[in-house]
Every structure is written in C-alpha cells, then in structure tokens.
Amino acid sequence: GIQVEQSPPDLILQEGANSTLRCNFSDSVNNLQWFHQNPWGQLINLFYIPSGTKQNGRLSATTVATERYSLLYISSSQTTDSGVYFCAVDNQAGTALIFGKGTTLSVSS
Amino acid sequence: DGGITQSPKYLFRKEGQNVTLSCEQNLNHDAMYWYRQDPGQGLRLIYYSQIVNDFQKGDIAEGYSVSREKKESFPLTVTSAQKNPTAFYLCASSISPQFTIYFGEGSWLTVV
C-alpha cells in the first residue's frame, strides 16, 4: 500500500520562529490533507491540498504531486501551534485516508 | 451545532468484555470512518463505510466490528478478540472519500 513519511518527527521552536514540515508519499494521490492535533486529542483539518498552494493566515501548504511531496509552512509560530501535525493521503482505492506518523511541534514562549 | 459526537469520552474495560463506542454525525455525510491511535503513533484505519448498510475493513480490522444501519450512526465494537485494545479511538466523516474529512473528539479506551 501507499507509504506516507513525515519529517522531522519532532520540532522545538521559540515563539515567533518559522518552520517547514514535510510529507513524502510513495504513489500518486488524488487527496492530500493536513491536520493539527491539539494536546487534548482533537484533530482539526488545516488544508485539503492534493496539488498547488493554499494559505490560511500564518499557515500555508504546497503540494507538488508530480514529485510526491507536500510542505506545510508555519510562520511566526505561537504557543497555540503546539501539537502534532499529520499529513494524510487517499489509499489506492480512493476510499479512505492513510496517515503519516506526524510531526510533534513544541513552541515555547 | 453540526458535528461529530463520540461517546463515551473515557471507557474502562475488563479483559474479556466487549465494548461499543458510539459515533453520531449530523453533517449529512455519506462516508464514515474509525481510526485507532496509539501513543506517539499516527492514525490507523479500522473500518470505513461509504454508504448505509455497507462497510469495509481497514488495515487493522481484526478484533473489531461495526454496523451502519443509519446514515448518521457508525458504532464500533471492540471485541474480546482484540488483544491490545487500549488506545485512543477517533471517528470521522466526509461527504465522500475525496472530500475534506472531519473528526470527532475521540474516545479513550483502557483495559484494566
């Protein structure tokens, strides 16, 4: 099945710093989504981005489908950005999402 | 408010017992999913359903069962055959598998 690899596994930042999270996937996809899981376990959808670039406030994402990777940019990080960021892509049947293991981000003030 | 409701939030189970986790959505979504998350790990797919009265096994379906008798409901039963059931369980839904997916707040299951 399709493999999803995220890097780095852990990231520690000072408030105000910028960061880039990467997601590599092993096969072509029609669906790619980024999620943020807060410390209480709630998963929030950040972007639906199978290709191209999108921005939402301090967050932006770019997917280069032909090269099988996606990047999530976080600018001017805040302590509330802490948590785990997941990338997920559709399985080969296109019936469900397969998740990477995530990047754990810790932002300190 | 529209959303996905999971219950209970915390559940303790004795070994050998079956337990059922509830998932209800009022988003009018056709597709629903169950994922399992272990500490420090990503989400793994247990079961999914694209329409009422139909569901498919995911990557780790052994020891679990589901039903989809109503569009808004997708309960998950963790059976005694699941050897390591202690985990965080997340229910999700979407209009269809190719659209944005939304998650409930999750249920923590602990075997005691």
XYZ file of N, CA and C in Angstrom:
663
model
N 0.816 -1.201 0.000
C 0.000 0.000 0.000
C 0.849 1.250 0.000
N 0.203 2.381 -0.128
C 0.913 3.653 -0.183
C 1.578 3.950 1.166
N 2.771 4.519 1.104
C 3.517 4.878 2.303
C 3.552 6.403 2.445
N 3.393 6.873 3.680
C 3.428 8.305 3.968
C 4.501 8.548 5.025
N 5.464 9.371 4.702
C 6.558 9.659 5.631
C 6.599 11.148 5.921
N 6.656 11.481 7.210
C 6.704 12.880 7.607
C 8.024 13.185 8.300
N 8.499 14.396 8.062
C 9.736 14.831 8.711
C 9.673 16.324 9.020
N 10.389 16.765 10.084
C 11.055 15.911 11.068
C 10.032 15.268 12.008
N 10.395 14.273 12.772
C 9.456 13.687 13.729
C 9.157 14.622 14.889
N 10.129 15.418 15.279
C 9.949 16.368 16.381
C 10.578 17.705 16.007
N 9.983 18.773 16.505
C 10.464 20.119 16.204
C 10.207 21.001 17.419
N 11.259 21.684 17.865
C 11.133 22.586 19.001
C 11.480 23.988 18.540
N 10.583 24.943 18.792
C 10.763 26.306 18.321
C 10.532 27.307 19.447
N 11.144 28.467 19.277
C 10.803 29.616 20.106
C 9.647 30.352 19.427
N 8.829 30.955 20.217
C 7.720 31.732 19.684
C 8.241 32.767 18.685
N 7.564 32.875 17.554
C 7.960 33.832 16.533
C 8.770 33.228 15.403
N 9.283 32.023 15.601
C 10.089 31.375 14.562
C 9.196 30.801 13.463
N 9.821 30.538 12.313
C 9.131 29.908 11.190
C 9.560 28.449 11.084
N 8.725 27.631 10.465
C 9.075 26.217 10.309
C 8.454 25.650 9.049
N 9.077 24.561 8.579
C 8.572 23.830 7.411
C 8.487 22.355 7.749
N 7.311 21.778 7.559
C 7.085 20.356 7.787
C 6.906 19.692 6.427
N 7.454 18.493 6.301
C 7.431 17.822 5.011
C 6.667 16.505 5.081
N 6.010 16.177 3.969
C 5.276 14.921 3.826
C 5.631 14.319 2.473
N 6.220 13.135 2.495
C 6.524 12.402 1.258
C 5.568 11.219 1.136
N 5.132 10.947 -0.064
C 4.245 9.801 -0.275
C 4.725 8.994 -1.475
N 4.443 7.697 -1.421
C 5.115 6.746 -2.317
C 4.414 6.526 -3.658
N 3.194 7.062 -3.819
C 2.466 6.825 -5.060
C 1.621 8.063 -5.367
N 1.090 8.108 -6.552
C 0.261 9.257 -6.913
C -1.010 9.265 -6.057
N -1.481 10.465 -5.748
C -2.652 10.601 -4.892
C -3.638 11.592 -5.495
N -4.893 11.436 -5.126
C -5.941 12.375 -5.535
C -6.427 13.217 -4.364
N -5.976 12.874 -3.183
C -6.462 13.536 -1.979
C -5.304 13.640 -1.008
N -5.010 14.840 -0.534
C -3.997 15.036 0.493
C -4.514 16.098 1.456
N -4.442 15.788 2.728
C -4.940 16.720 3.732
C -3.915 16.846 4.859
N -3.864 18.031 5.444
C -3.030 18.298 6.618
C -3.955 18.537 7.814
N -3.536 17.988 8.965
C -4.313 18.115 10.185
C -3.410 18.569 11.333
N -4.029 19.236 12.304
C -3.360 19.573 13.553
C -4.112 18.884 14.690
N -3.368 18.136 15.512
C -3.964 17.511 16.691
C -3.505 18.277 17.925
N -4.446 18.847 18.647
C -4.077 19.633 19.828
C -3.758 18.712 21.010
N -3.250 19.260 22.094
C -2.846 18.407 23.218
C -4.000 17.614 23.836
N -5.216 17.948 23.552
C -6.362 17.219 24.076
C -6.871 16.145 23.110
N -6.187 16.012 21.984
C -6.519 14.939 21.062
C -7.403 15.319 19.886
N -7.942 16.518 19.901
C -8.835 16.938 18.816
C -8.059 17.173 17.527
N -8.540 16.571 16.450
C -7.925 16.734 15.135
C -8.693 17.772 14.332
N -7.971 18.773 13.850
C -8.577 19.836 13.058
C -7.993 19.797 11.662
N -8.863 19.845 10.674
C -8.406 19.863 9.299
C -7.846 21.244 8.963
N -6.604 21.276 8.465
C -5.971 22.544 8.105
C -6.122 22.844 6.616
N -5.789 21.857 5.798
C -5.820 22.058 4.345
C -6.253 20.780 3.640
N -7.032 20.979 2.604
C -7.287 19.945 1.605
C -6.493 20.382 0.385
N -5.407 19.671 0.062
C -4.480 20.203 -0.936
C -3.810 19.090 -1.736
N -4.545 18.452 -2.641
C -3.933 17.404 -3.474
C -2.903 17.943 -4.464
N -2.958 19.252 -4.735
C -1.953 19.885 -5.586
C -2.022 21.393 -5.365
N -0.941 22.084 -5.764
C -0.955 23.536 -5.691
C -0.609 24.094 -4.329
N -0.949 25.342 -4.125
C -0.603 26.079 -2.907
C -1.839 26.747 -2.333
N -1.949 26.696 -1.013
C -3.033 27.382 -0.310
C -2.464 28.092 0.914
N -3.140 29.150 1.325
C -2.714 29.870 2.527
C -3.922 30.162 3.388
N -3.694 30.077 4.709
C -4.735 30.416 5.662
C -4.056 31.080 6.849
N -4.031 32.404 6.835
C -3.375 33.142 7.902
C -1.885 32.886 7.916
N -1.387 32.434 9.078
C 0.056 32.168 9.198
C 0.470 30.826 8.626
N -0.474 30.038 8.232
C -0.190 28.712 7.679
C -0.364 28.715 6.168
N 0.523 27.987 5.523
C 0.359 27.758 4.095
C 0.847 26.353 3.775
N 0.387 25.827 2.650
C 0.770 24.478 2.244
C 0.968 24.433 0.747
N 1.912 23.609 0.344
C 2.190 23.392 -1.070
C 2.331 21.909 -1.320
N 1.661 21.412 -2.355
C 1.802 20.015 -2.760
C 2.311 19.969 -4.195
N 3.418 19.250 -4.390
C 3.951 19.006 -5.728
C 3.663 17.546 -6.038
N 2.525 17.312 -6.653
C 2.043 15.945 -6.836
C 2.978 15.125 -7.720
N 3.570 15.758 -8.721
C 4.449 15.023 -9.651
C 5.707 14.522 -8.953
N 6.125 15.220 -7.881
C 7.315 14.807 -7.140
C 6.950 14.134 -5.818
N 5.672 13.971 -5.553
C 5.162 13.194 -4.424
C 5.604 13.738 -3.072
N 5.404 15.032 -2.884
C 5.640 15.593 -1.571
C 4.739 16.798 -1.351
N 4.563 17.109 -0.064
C 3.810 18.280 0.338
C 4.548 18.945 1.494
N 4.447 20.261 1.567
C 5.086 21.039 2.618
C 4.047 21.882 3.343
N 4.178 21.939 4.653
C 3.344 22.815 5.473
C 4.253 23.863 6.109
N 3.941 25.133 5.865
C 4.723 26.228 6.419
C 3.966 26.888 7.571
N 4.655 27.090 8.652
C 4.092 27.822 9.779
C 4.977 29.035 10.021
N 4.399 30.218 9.905
C 5.181 31.435 10.125
C 4.809 32.055 11.471
N 5.781 32.772 12.034
C 5.562 33.482 13.305
C 4.845 32.590 14.311
N 5.441 31.451 14.608
C 4.772 30.438 15.418
C 4.366 30.976 16.792
N 3.264 30.432 17.300
C 2.721 30.786 18.608
C 2.605 29.521 19.445
N 2.522 29.701 20.754
C 2.440 28.527 21.640
C 1.220 27.667 21.313
N 0.175 28.287 20.818
C -1.034 27.538 20.463
C -0.850 26.673 19.221
N 0.256 26.844 18.523
C 0.560 25.986 17.367
C 1.099 24.625 17.811
N 1.439 24.494 19.068
C 1.971 23.231 19.575
C 0.979 22.088 19.351
N 1.533 20.904 19.179
C 0.697 19.728 18.945
C 1.349 18.854 17.892
N 0.555 17.971 17.317
C 1.068 17.066 16.299
C 0.416 17.405 14.964
N 1.232 17.477 13.927
C 0.752 17.766 12.578
C 0.816 16.497 11.741
N -0.311 16.143 11.174
C -0.400 14.934 10.365
C -0.679 15.277 8.906
N -0.067 14.496 8.060
C -0.362 14.502 6.634
C -1.104 13.196 6.342
N -2.111 13.242 5.471
C -2.852 12.036 5.118
C -3.162 12.053 3.633
N -3.082 10.892 3.014
C -3.373 10.771 1.584
C -4.364 9.638 1.371
N -5.010 9.640 0.220
C -6.003 8.582 -0.026
C -5.308 7.264 -0.333
N -5.967 6.174 0.095
C -5.438 4.852 -0.212
C -5.613 4.563 -1.703
N -5.076 3.467 -2.154
C -5.047 3.195 -3.593
C -6.441 3.041 -4.183
N -7.398 2.627 -3.353
C -8.779 2.507 -3.831
C -9.504 3.837 -3.791
N -8.903 4.833 -3.153
C -9.553 6.134 -3.043
C -10.734 6.136 -2.100
N -10.732 5.224 -1.113
C -11.895 5.070 -0.243
C -11.667 5.563 1.176
N -10.428 5.859 1.532
C -10.145 6.322 2.901
C -8.774 6.983 2.914
N -8.464 7.682 4.017
C -7.181 8.354 4.163
C -6.200 7.498 4.951
N -4.943 7.534 4.514
C -3.843 6.874 5.207
C -2.971 7.973 5.792
N -2.648 7.848 7.088
C -1.942 8.900 7.799
C -0.466 8.579 7.968
N 0.344 9.645 7.951
C 1.725 9.526 8.375
C 1.792 9.494 9.888
N 3.013 9.361 10.432
C 3.174 9.268 11.879
C 3.209 10.628 12.554
N 3.257 11.685 11.778
C 3.143 13.012 12.342
C 4.451 13.681 12.699
N 4.381 14.995 12.837
C 5.478 15.824 13.356
C 4.976 16.491 14.626
N 5.695 16.255 15.732
C 5.323 16.870 17.001
C 6.027 18.212 17.141
N 5.246 19.274 17.221
C 5.777 20.630 17.320
C 5.577 21.174 18.727
N 6.640 21.686 19.300
C 6.565 22.343 20.607
C 7.053 23.770 20.452
N 6.199 24.723 20.776
C 6.550 26.136 20.677
C 6.575 26.712 22.086
N 7.703 27.278 22.452
C 7.832 27.838 23.795
C 7.924 29.358 23.730
N 7.446 29.988 24.784
C 7.427 31.460 24.833
C 8.715 32.011 25.424
N -25.617 22.625 16.828
C -24.404 22.773 16.036
C -24.132 21.493 15.281
N -23.623 21.619 14.041
C -23.281 20.436 13.282
C -21.950 19.885 13.713
N -21.845 18.552 13.709
C -20.573 17.977 14.076
C -20.668 16.483 14.279
N -19.602 15.945 14.839
C -19.481 14.520 15.101
C -19.352 14.324 16.602
N -20.211 13.485 17.154
C -20.224 13.249 18.596
C -19.805 11.820 18.883
N -18.771 11.694 19.699
C -18.322 10.375 20.132
C -18.601 10.216 21.623
N -19.026 9.017 22.001
C -19.223 8.735 23.417
C -18.968 7.263 23.691
N -18.506 6.933 24.911
C -18.105 7.878 25.946
C -16.730 8.465 25.643
N -16.355 9.498 26.369
C -15.048 10.102 26.199
C -13.963 9.190 26.790
N -14.264 8.603 27.945
C -13.338 7.679 28.617
C -14.085 6.403 28.953
N -13.431 5.268 28.733
C -14.066 3.981 28.993
C -13.024 3.006 29.509
N -13.386 2.304 30.574
C -12.521 1.269 31.120
C -13.192 -0.077 30.892
N -12.425 -1.022 30.449
C -12.980 -2.342 30.142
C -12.161 -3.423 30.816
N -12.848 -4.415 31.305
C -12.152 -5.577 31.847
C -11.830 -6.520 30.706
N -10.751 -7.234 30.862
C -10.378 -8.203 29.831
C -11.507 -9.199 29.635
N -11.756 -9.534 28.373
C -12.800 -10.499 28.064
C -14.149 -9.875 27.772
N -14.281 -8.567 27.963
C -15.554 -7.895 27.715
C -15.554 -7.211 26.357
N -16.702 -7.194 25.721
C -16.899 -6.380 24.522
C -17.364 -4.995 24.953
N -16.951 -3.979 24.216
C -17.446 -2.625 24.466
C -17.796 -1.978 23.129
N -18.777 -1.078 23.171
C -19.190 -0.392 21.956
C -18.984 1.106 22.121
N -18.302 1.695 21.138
C -18.076 3.130 21.090
C -19.070 3.741 20.104
N -19.705 4.804 20.552
C -20.732 5.435 19.729
C -20.136 6.559 18.892
N -20.632 6.714 17.667
C -20.263 7.824 16.795
C -21.511 8.277 16.049
N -21.897 9.524 16.244
C -23.065 10.097 15.588
C -22.656 11.396 14.893
N -23.150 11.588 13.655
C -22.859 12.834 12.945
C -24.158 13.419 12.384
N -24.241 14.738 12.413
C -25.411 15.433 11.849
C -24.994 16.341 10.700
N -23.942 15.926 9.995
C -23.416 16.694 8.861
C -23.978 16.208 7.538
N -24.804 15.186 7.578
C -25.384 14.590 6.374
C -24.294 13.999 5.466
N -23.223 13.511 6.085
C -22.128 12.908 5.328
C -22.433 11.450 5.019
N -22.041 11.025 3.817
C -22.238 9.628 3.449
C -21.149 8.720 4.007
N -19.915 9.212 4.039
C -18.786 8.371 4.433
C -18.434 8.567 5.904
N -18.160 7.450 6.573
C -17.731 7.491 7.970
C -16.583 6.521 8.168
N -15.745 6.828 9.179
C -14.501 6.085 9.377
C -14.238 5.896 10.869
N -13.497 4.842 11.186
C -12.944 4.651 12.522
C -11.432 4.467 12.403
N -10.714 5.239 13.245
C -9.263 5.147 13.319
C -8.851 4.842 14.752
N -7.711 4.217 14.880
C -7.100 3.949 16.182
C -5.776 4.694 16.240
N -5.494 5.303 17.399
C -4.220 5.993 17.596
C -3.566 5.493 18.874
N -2.342 5.009 18.758
C -1.540 4.612 19.912
C -0.543 5.732 20.213
N -0.074 5.825 21.463
C 0.817 6.925 21.857
C 2.008 7.066 20.921
N 2.216 8.280 20.442
C 3.356 8.561 19.582
C 3.230 8.019 18.175
N 2.066 7.536 17.843
C 1.857 6.939 16.523
C 0.843 7.732 15.722
N 0.833 7.447 14.429
C -0.189 8.031 13.578
C -1.506 7.298 13.734
N -2.453 7.665 12.893
C -3.769 7.040 12.923
C -3.783 5.838 11.986
N -4.390 4.764 12.467
C -4.518 3.574 11.631
C -5.995 3.275 11.406
N -6.336 2.923 10.168
C -7.726 2.754 9.763
C -8.257 1.392 10.205
N -9.389 1.402 10.912
C -10.003 0.161 11.391
C -11.094 -0.301 10.416
N -12.094 0.534 10.212
C -13.203 0.268 9.306
C -13.643 1.579 8.669
N -14.267 1.471 7.500
C -14.888 2.636 6.895
C -16.160 2.220 6.185
N -17.020 3.225 5.989
C -18.311 2.976 5.345
C -18.595 4.127 4.397
N -18.928 3.802 3.177
C -19.218 4.853 2.192
C -20.705 5.147 2.073
N -21.537 4.154 2.402
C -22.981 4.349 2.366
C -23.623 3.476 3.442
N -24.881 3.733 3.705
C -25.622 2.951 4.686
C -25.644 1.481 4.278
N -25.558 0.618 5.289
C -25.609 -0.837 5.109
C -24.418 -1.401 4.343
N -23.342 -0.634 4.280
C -22.123 -1.123 3.641
C -20.919 -0.623 4.406
N -19.938 -1.493 4.653
C -18.711 -1.082 5.307
C -17.585 -2.017 4.868
N -16.364 -1.511 4.995
C -15.190 -2.244 4.537
C -14.135 -2.275 5.630
N -13.367 -3.334 5.672
C -12.269 -3.442 6.619
C -11.128 -2.516 6.215
N -10.509 -1.923 7.228
C -9.305 -1.146 7.017
C -8.078 -1.994 7.266
N -7.005 -1.349 7.685
C -5.735 -2.043 7.846
C -5.648 -2.903 9.102
N -6.469 -2.571 10.138
C -6.338 -3.284 11.414
C -7.714 -3.700 11.943
N -8.534 -4.349 11.124
C -9.915 -4.660 11.489
C -10.057 -5.840 12.450
N -9.047 -6.658 12.600
C -9.174 -7.850 13.435
C -9.498 -7.492 14.877
N -10.548 -8.123 15.416
C -10.951 -7.864 16.792
C -11.946 -6.721 16.938
N -12.367 -6.147 15.825
C -13.340 -5.053 15.819
C -14.528 -5.418 14.933
N -15.686 -4.803 15.219
C -16.831 -4.935 14.329
C -17.584 -3.617 14.296
N -18.320 -3.384 13.201
C -19.080 -2.148 13.040
C -20.432 -2.465 12.428
N -21.303 -1.463 12.440
C -22.574 -1.540 11.723
C -22.869 -0.152 11.169
N -23.673 -0.099 10.120
C -24.077 1.192 9.544
C -25.538 1.075 9.118
N -26.404 1.065 10.111
C -27.836 0.917 9.851
C -28.503 2.247 9.541
N -27.892 3.328 9.997
C -28.404 4.664 9.734
C -27.279 5.536 9.195
N -27.617 6.512 8.393
C -26.605 7.371 7.781
C -25.793 8.101 8.843
N -26.445 8.510 9.935
C -25.783 9.349 10.917
C -25.019 8.579 11.992
N -25.080 7.251 11.990
C -24.518 6.484 13.084
C -23.570 5.393 12.586
N -22.428 5.255 13.274
C -21.425 4.253 12.864
C -20.731 3.737 14.123
N -21.387 2.896 14.915
C -20.797 2.405 16.164
C -19.702 1.368 15.922
N -18.719 1.388 16.800
C -17.591 0.450 16.742
C -17.610 -0.427 17.990
N -17.585 -1.745 17.794
C -17.496 -2.676 18.911
C -16.081 -3.236 18.976
N -15.476 -3.093 20.148
C -14.162 -3.665 20.402
C -14.409 -4.996 21.103
N -14.115 -6.078 20.448
C -14.441 -7.390 20.994
C -13.296 -7.931 21.843
N -13.578 -9.000 22.561
C -12.564 -9.632 23.402
C -11.446 -10.245 22.565
N -11.676 -10.375 21.271
C -10.642 -10.927 20.390
C -9.539 -9.917 20.085
N -9.779 -8.649 20.396
C -8.751 -7.621 20.181
C -7.765 -7.709 21.330
N -6.529 -8.109 21.026
C -5.572 -8.449 22.071
C -4.984 -7.249 22.791
N -4.949 -6.123 22.150
C -4.352 -4.936 22.757
C -5.244 -3.730 22.493
N -6.398 -3.649 23.137
C -7.376 -2.626 22.771
C -7.140 -1.255 23.381
N -6.258 -1.131 24.354
C -6.035 0.166 24.982
C -5.487 1.143 23.956
N -6.250 2.212 23.678
C -5.871 3.168 22.634
C -6.861 4.320 22.634
N -6.576 5.278 21.783
C -7.461 6.423 21.524
C -8.162 6.148 20.205
N -9.516 6.201 20.221
C -10.286 5.865 19.037
C -10.956 7.122 18.480
N -10.787 7.326 17.188
C -11.309 8.522 16.527
C -12.268 8.135 15.424
N -13.418 8.785 15.445
C -14.420 8.617 14.399
C -14.366 9.842 13.495
N -14.615 9.651 12.219
C -14.566 10.761 11.276
C -15.644 10.579 10.216
N -15.935 11.668 9.510
C -16.886 11.575 8.408
C -16.511 12.564 7.316
N -17.039 12.322 6.119
C -16.842 13.230 4.994
C -17.994 13.042 4.021
N -18.197 14.038 3.164
C -19.246 13.928 2.144
C -18.997 12.689 1.291
N -17.733 12.534 0.916
C -17.294 11.343 0.219
C -15.807 11.216 0.492
N -15.190 10.077 0.182
C -13.768 9.897 0.493
C -12.844 10.921 -0.161
N -13.298 11.590 -1.198
C -12.426 12.531 -1.897
C -12.572 13.964 -1.403
N -13.316 14.139 -0.326
C -13.514 15.469 0.226
C -12.910 15.583 1.616
N -12.946 16.788 2.145
C -12.400 17.061 3.470
C -13.033 16.150 4.509
N -12.197 15.636 5.402
C -12.660 14.731 6.444
C -12.662 15.472 7.785
N -13.682 15.210 8.596
C -13.828 15.870 9.891
C -13.845 14.809 10.987
N -13.247 15.151 12.130
C -13.115 14.197 13.216
C -13.953 14.567 14.428
N -14.376 13.540 15.163
C -14.937 13.728 16.475
C -13.822 13.946 17.487
N -14.188 14.096 18.756
C -13.198 14.407 19.795
C -12.494 13.176 20.329
N -12.931 12.006 19.940
C -12.232 10.789 20.322
C -12.737 10.147 21.592
N -12.414 8.855 21.721
C -12.746 8.080 22.921
C -11.499 7.349 23.387
N -11.210 7.491 24.698
C -10.066 6.793 25.280
C -10.554 5.483 25.872
N -10.001 4.372 25.415
C -10.362 3.062 25.947
C -9.162 2.486 26.672
N -9.405 2.062 27.911
C -8.346 1.446 28.724
C -8.831 0.088 29.204
N -8.017 -0.914 29.024
C -8.325 -2.246 29.543
C -7.686 -2.395 30.912
N -8.506 -2.778 31.895
C -7.996 -2.899 33.273
C -8.101 -4.339 33.760
